[in-house]
mmCIF file of C-alpha atoms in Angstrom:
data_model
loop_
_atom_site.group_PDB
_atom_site.id
_atom_site.type_symbol
_atom_site.label_atom_id
_atom_site.label_comp_id
_atom_site.label_asym_id
_atom_site.label_seq_id
_atom_site.Cartn_x
_atom_site.Cartn_y
_atom_site.Cartn_z
ATOM 1 C CA MET A 1341 -175.156 61.931 13.660
ATOM 2 C CA LEU A 1342 -176.403 58.641 15.115
ATOM 3 C CA THR A 1343 -176.977 55.875 12.583
ATOM 4 C CA GLN A 1344 -178.862 52.712 13.454
ATOM 5 C CA HIS A 1345 -178.975 49.831 10.969
ATOM 6 C CA GLN A 1346 -181.889 47.401 11.103
ATOM 7 C CA VAL A 1347 -182.165 43.833 9.873
ATOM 8 C CA VAL A 1348 -184.391 43.935 6.817
ATOM 9 C CA HIS A 1349 -186.291 41.019 5.326
ATOM 10 C CA ALA A 1350 -187.219 40.873 1.658
ATOM 11 C CA GLN A 1351 -190.402 42.890 1.233
ATOM 12 C CA ARG A 1352 -192.069 44.650 -1.652
ATOM 13 C CA SER A 1353 -192.160 48.406 -1.717
ATOM 14 C CA ASP A 1354 -193.731 49.995 -4.797
ATOM 15 C CA GLU A 1355 -192.964 46.750 -6.651
ATOM 16 C CA SER A 1356 -189.359 47.019 -5.498
ATOM 17 C CA LEU A 1357 -187.499 44.567 -3.325
ATOM 18 C CA ARG A 1358 -186.498 46.233 -0.063
ATOM 19 C CA ILE A 1359 -182.740 45.831 0.316
ATOM 20 C CA HIS A 1360 -181.893 48.373 3.014
ATOM 21 C CA SER A 1361 -183.460 50.292 5.863
ATOM 22 C CA VAL A 1362 -181.714 52.627 8.256
ATOM 23 C CA ILE A 1363 -182.736 55.138 10.929
ATOM 24 C CA ILE A 1364 -180.688 58.332 10.945
ATOM 25 C CA ASP A 1365 -181.617 60.708 13.764
ATOM 26 C CA ASP A 1366 -185.308 61.598 13.193
ATOM 27 C CA TYR A 1367 -185.522 59.976 9.766
ATOM 28 C CA GLU A 1368 -185.842 56.512 8.280
ATOM 29 C CA VAL A 1369 -184.507 55.737 4.815
ATOM 30 C CA ILE A 1370 -185.739 52.655 2.942
ATOM 31 C CA VAL A 1371 -184.076 51.531 -0.299
ATOM 32 C CA GLY A 1372 -185.569 49.096 -2.805
ATOM 33 C CA VAL A 1373 -184.594 47.753 -6.230
ATOM 34 C CA ARG A 1374 -186.356 46.428 -9.286
ATOM 35 C CA PRO A 1375 -185.847 43.867 -10.770
ATOM 36 C CA HIS A 1376 -185.630 41.773 -7.630
ATOM 37 C CA LYS A 1377 -182.519 40.000 -8.965
ATOM 38 C CA PRO A 1378 -180.510 42.854 -10.500
ATOM 39 C CA THR A 1379 -178.442 41.959 -13.555
ATOM 40 C CA ILE A 1380 -176.279 43.959 -15.933
ATOM 41 C CA GLY A 1381 -178.532 46.587 -17.470
ATOM 42 C CA VAL A 1382 -181.041 49.075 -16.072
ATOM 43 C CA VAL A 1383 -181.852 48.778 -12.364
ATOM 44 C CA TYR A 1384 -184.587 50.934 -10.835
ATOM 45 C CA ILE A 1385 -183.830 52.163 -7.328
ATOM 46 C CA SER A 1386 -186.543 53.488 -5.031
ATOM 47 C CA VAL A 1387 -185.742 55.557 -1.959
ATOM 48 C CA SER A 1388 -188.324 56.276 0.737
ATOM 49 C CA PRO A 1389 -187.233 58.914 3.252
ATOM 50 C CA ILE A 1390 -189.755 59.239 6.087
ATOM 51 C CA TYR A 1391 -190.061 61.052 9.410
ATOM 52 C CA THR A 1392 -189.796 58.557 12.275
ATOM 53 C CA ARG A 1393 -192.000 60.687 14.581
ATOM 54 C CA ASP A 1394 -195.174 60.158 12.527
ATOM 55 C CA GLN A 1395 -194.109 57.853 9.638
ATOM 56 C CA THR A 1396 -194.998 60.486 7.007
ATOM 57 C CA PRO A 1397 -192.986 60.790 3.793
ATOM 58 C CA ILE A 1398 -190.516 63.628 3.364
ATOM 59 C CA ASN A 1399 -191.797 65.732 0.487
ATOM 60 C CA ASP A 1400 -189.604 67.887 -1.765
ATOM 61 C CA ALA A 1401 -186.328 66.267 -0.690
ATOM 62 C CA LYS A 1402 -183.332 66.155 -3.015
ATOM 63 C CA VAL A 1403 -182.195 62.561 -3.465
ATOM 64 C CA MET A 1404 -179.044 61.500 -5.316
ATOM 65 C CA ILE A 1405 -177.960 57.898 -5.874
ATOM 66 C CA VAL A 1406 -174.266 57.218 -6.510
ATOM 67 C CA ALA A 1407 -173.146 53.729 -7.570
ATOM 68 C CA HIS A 1408 -169.610 52.742 -6.585
ATOM 69 C CA LYS A 1409 -167.837 49.966 -8.513
ATOM 70 C CA PRO A 1410 -166.692 46.906 -6.557
ATOM 71 C CA ASP A 1411 -163.252 48.565 -6.282
ATOM 72 C CA GLY A 1412 -164.862 51.609 -4.605
ATOM 73 C CA THR A 1413 -164.723 54.013 -7.549
ATOM 74 C CA PRO A 1414 -167.839 56.194 -7.874
ATOM 75 C CA THR A 1415 -169.026 55.406 -11.408
ATOM 76 C CA TYR A 1416 -172.683 56.280 -11.956
ATOM 77 C CA GLN A 1417 -175.047 58.733 -10.382
ATOM 78 C CA SER A 1418 -178.731 59.378 -10.792
ATOM 79 C CA PRO A 1419 -181.119 61.817 -9.180
ATOM 80 C CA ALA A 1420 -184.150 60.094 -7.694
ATOM 81 C CA ILE A 1421 -187.338 61.936 -8.620
ATOM 82 C CA GLN A 1422 -190.373 61.988 -6.330
ATOM 83 C CA ASN A 1423 -193.235 59.928 -7.745
ATOM 84 C CA PRO A 1424 -196.319 62.217 -7.921
ATOM 85 C CA ALA A 1425 -198.707 59.249 -7.672
ATOM 86 C CA LYS A 1426 -196.889 57.815 -4.643
ATOM 87 C CA PRO A 1427 -195.011 60.692 -2.994
ATOM 88 C CA GLN A 1428 -193.337 58.428 -0.436
ATOM 89 C CA PHE A 1429 -191.134 57.066 -3.237
ATOM 90 C CA TYR A 1430 -188.251 58.750 -5.018
ATOM 91 C CA VAL A 1431 -187.178 56.711 -8.047
ATOM 92 C CA GLY A 1432 -183.962 56.728 -10.053
ATOM 93 C CA ASN A 1433 -182.312 54.273 -12.408
ATOM 94 C CA ILE A 1434 -178.789 53.252 -13.223
ATOM 95 C CA ASN A 1435 -177.594 51.267 -16.243
ATOM 96 C CA PHE A 1436 -174.978 48.899 -14.777
ATOM 97 C CA ARG A 1437 -172.472 47.634 -17.354
ATOM 98 C CA SER A 1438 -170.564 45.128 -15.227
ATOM 99 C CA ALA A 1439 -171.339 42.527 -12.599
ATOM 100 C CA GLY A 1440 -170.088 42.463 -9.020
ATOM 101 C CA ILE A 1441 -170.883 43.780 -5.568
ATOM 102 C CA TRP A 1442 -171.572 47.455 -6.127
ATOM 103 C CA HIS A 1443 -172.288 49.945 -3.328
ATOM 104 C CA LEU A 1444 -175.144 52.400 -3.571
ATOM 105 C CA GLN A 1445 -174.614 55.663 -1.749
ATOM 106 C CA ILE A 1446 -177.893 57.455 -1.096
ATOM 107 C CA ASP A 1447 -177.589 61.178 -0.313
ATOM 108 C CA ILE A 1448 -180.702 63.058 0.810
ATOM 109 C CA GLU A 1449 -181.177 66.723 1.552
ATOM 110 C CA THR A 1450 -184.432 67.366 3.410
ATOM 111 C CA PRO A 1451 -186.485 70.562 2.978
ATOM 112 C CA GLU A 1452 -185.448 71.510 6.544
ATOM 113 C CA GLY A 1453 -181.789 71.424 5.499
ATOM 114 C CA SER A 1454 -180.765 68.106 7.080
ATOM 115 C CA SER A 1455 -178.328 65.962 5.121
ATOM 116 C CA LEU A 1456 -178.734 62.198 5.270
ATOM 117 C CA SER A 1457 -176.435 59.616 3.752
ATOM 118 C CA THR A 1458 -176.451 55.835 3.766
ATOM 119 C CA THR A 1459 -174.687 53.120 1.788
ATOM 120 C CA THR A 1460 -175.820 49.622 0.901
ATOM 121 C CA PRO A 1461 -174.288 46.823 -1.169
ATOM 122 C CA LEU A 1462 -176.020 45.662 -4.338
ATOM 123 C CA ASN A 1463 -175.081 42.429 -6.103
ATOM 124 C CA ILE A 1464 -175.288 42.938 -9.871
ATOM 125 C CA GLN A 1465 -175.245 39.569 -11.624
ATOM 126 C CA GLU A 1466 -174.266 38.609 -15.153
ATOM 127 C CA MET A 1467 -177.168 38.389 -17.540
ATOM 128 C CA GLY A 1468 -177.881 34.734 -17.982
ATOM 129 C CA TYR A 1469 -180.497 32.512 -19.424
ATOM 130 C CA ASN A 1470 -181.615 29.781 -17.082
ATOM 131 C CA SER A 1471 -184.450 27.841 -18.626
ATOM 132 C CA GLY A 1472 -184.715 25.355 -15.774
ATOM 133 C CA PRO A 1473 -186.093 21.816 -16.125
ATOM 134 C CA ALA A 1474 -189.000 22.858 -18.380
ATOM 135 C CA GLY A 1475 -186.611 24.382 -20.915
ATOM 136 C CA THR A 1476 -184.410 21.282 -20.862
ATOM 137 C CA ILE A 1477 -187.400 19.014 -21.497
ATOM 138 C CA LEU A 1478 -188.587 21.251 -24.341
ATOM 139 C CA LEU A 1479 -185.113 21.215 -25.893
ATOM 140 C CA LEU A 1480 -185.018 17.396 -25.712
ATOM 141 C CA ILE A 1481 -188.467 17.160 -27.357
ATOM 142 C CA ILE A 1482 -187.365 19.484 -30.173
ATOM 143 C CA VAL A 1483 -184.114 17.574 -30.778
ATOM 144 C CA ALA A 1484 -185.935 14.217 -30.700
ATOM 145 C CA SER A 1485 -188.548 15.540 -33.153
ATOM 146 C CA ILE A 1486 -185.868 16.718 -35.553
ATOM 147 C CA CYS A 1487 -184.146 13.318 -35.338
ATOM 148 C CA LEU A 1488 -187.419 11.448 -35.937
ATOM 149 C CA VAL A 1489 -188.405 13.629 -38.921
ATOM 150 C CA THR A 1490 -184.922 13.281 -40.414
ATOM 151 C CA THR A 1491 -184.993 9.477 -39.979
ATOM 152 C CA TYR A 1492 -188.506 9.261 -41.474
ATOM 153 C CA LEU A 1493 -187.497 11.327 -44.507
ATOM 154 C CA TRP A 1494 -184.353 9.238 -45.005
ATOM 155 C CA ILE A 1495 -186.269 5.940 -44.824
ATOM 156 C CA SER A 1496 -189.058 7.268 -47.091
ATOM 157 C CA SER A 1497 -186.514 8.471 -49.608
ATOM 158 C CA LYS A 1498 -184.764 5.103 -49.562
ATOM 159 C CA LYS A 1499 -188.082 3.246 -50.112
ATOM 160 C CA ASN A 1500 -189.088 5.611 -52.933
ATOM 161 C CA ARG A 1501 -185.740 5.126 -54.681
ATOM 162 C CA LYS A 1502 -186.017 1.348 -54.322
ATOM 163 C CA ALA A 1503 -189.614 1.375 -55.671
ATOM 164 C CA ALA A 1504 -188.609 3.613 -58.581
ATOM 165 C CA LYS A 1505 -185.656 1.323 -59.380
ATOM 166 C CA GLU A 1506 -187.907 -1.795 -59.359
ATOM 167 C CA HIS A 1507 -190.522 0.001 -61.487
ATOM 168 C CA ARG A 1508 -187.897 0.782 -64.171
ATOM 169 C CA SER A 1509 -186.752 -2.817 -64.317
#
């Protein structure tokens, strides 16, 4: 079986980010992920097997996605189901529970009986909250507001106590 890897640029495919494309004999297999920056949690994986001779999708294929941990251990697997609205896409999902460079193994059995297999790395990142500059500015405004309100209440309280003390005298 002759396998030819192609350089792939980030493109959208059924709202997925294309991460891998390979030609295997008479077939092309395109793999995409959503979200575009996969983090720990559910990652949707789209697989598009197509005939290279006429660029038509392969209907009724059996597609299995196997996720291998960074150490190479096969850990999760998910069948990819053909999308009836967009039959060129088979979609599966995997709930990743740890970060690292995982490897997705895509196994396809075509209706004609051909078996296709390809592997691609997938960087799963830690879930993080990055608010950026806007979030930092908002945080500073909130902290400053709290400080100003606290100072105002303290000064007002001090004046009221002083006025009440003078009124009693």
